[in-house]
């Protein structure tokens, strides 16, 4: 049966944090050598900031061997990074914990930024610090904190690329916590973002406009114009491929997931 397993192909389209539980599941199937799976998990984990977990995997996969020195260095760097980012995000956390803030926000995010800076001294860089801290917490395996920080970052963010990235991060966090209702809602939001071209909206819109102009013009598009259009289409296809693979976690775990998968 091992020759029919698609995990290796699937891992190419998901975050390494999502890949680790997939490898853990394979261990229960007894299709592969257990030590090989531990080594594969270690290879994924050492690219994260889950240093304690990575060290544990190393000791299991390579019993009796001394852990690489870079793991201890990675641990020290993770502690330092956490302290630095916690300091950068302190004011933003104080603001979002104020119940009067969210209730006072308008639909115009740019207007909100002006209001927040005037009344709470909250700058754009401090808002972006929520994004950085959220992703760092995700990389450390603190998925609940990551989900919360990335959610609040999205409320304030005016950067479409970072906002789209925060959607991906929150979806992964919700999946890894098993919060299937939230993950399903995030999946819907992310699908809308991807289909609308968010995160690369300017490039996609301008390219489509250029394509329309080219169609009306008496000359063929240049090679650079064709290449630009191909790049946009390839990027959109890649995002949809990622979304397809990530959505399977939700559809096969949510109580109504299989029915929704057939409908979609």
Short mmCIF file of N, CA and C in Angstrom, two decimals, residues 4 8 19 31 44 57 82 91 145 155 166 171-172 183 210 229:
data_model
loop_
_atom_site.label_atom_id
_atom_site.label_comp_id
_atom_site.label_asym_id
_atom_site.label_seq_id
_atom_site.Cartn_x
_atom_site.Cartn_y
_atom_site.Cartn_z
N UNK A 4 1.05 3.69 -2.92
CA UNK A 4 -0.10 4.53 -3.25
C UNK A 4 -0.24 5.74 -2.33
N UNK A 8 3.99 12.37 0.26
CA UNK A 8 5.16 13.09 -0.27
C UNK A 8 4.75 14.19 -1.24
N UNK A 19 2.55 19.54 7.91
CA UNK A 19 3.13 18.27 7.47
C UNK A 19 3.48 17.34 8.61
N UNK A 31 2.80 1.67 7.58
CA UNK A 31 3.19 1.50 6.17
C UNK A 31 4.67 1.77 5.96
N UNK A 44 11.48 18.35 9.12
CA UNK A 44 10.49 19.43 9.05
C UNK A 44 10.61 20.35 10.26
N UNK A 57 12.53 15.11 18.99
CA UNK A 57 12.51 14.27 17.80
C UNK A 57 13.91 13.75 17.47
N UNK A 82 11.76 36.30 20.75
CA UNK A 82 10.50 36.42 21.47
C UNK A 82 10.49 37.66 22.36
N UNK A 91 2.50 47.86 22.90
CA UNK A 91 1.48 48.90 22.79
C UNK A 91 0.27 48.42 21.99
N UNK A 145 -2.14 31.61 20.25
CA UNK A 145 -1.66 32.98 20.24
C UNK A 145 -1.51 33.50 18.82
N UNK A 155 -7.59 43.13 11.26
CA UNK A 155 -8.59 44.16 11.51
C UNK A 155 -8.04 45.54 11.18
N UNK A 166 -1.68 36.73 6.47
CA UNK A 166 -2.27 36.51 7.79
C UNK A 166 -3.45 35.55 7.71
N UNK A 171 -5.58 30.33 9.18
CA UNK A 171 -6.18 29.07 8.76
C UNK A 171 -5.36 27.90 9.28
N UNK A 172 -4.05 27.96 9.09
CA UNK A 172 -3.18 26.88 9.57
C UNK A 172 -3.27 26.74 11.08
N UNK A 183 -11.90 27.29 11.36
CA UNK A 183 -11.10 26.97 10.18
C UNK A 183 -11.95 27.03 8.92
N UNK A 210 -4.27 45.44 -19.05
CA UNK A 210 -3.35 45.43 -20.18
C UNK A 210 -3.80 44.41 -21.21
N UNK A 229 1.68 38.33 -17.92
CA UNK A 229 0.37 37.72 -17.79
C UNK A 229 0.50 36.26 -17.35
#
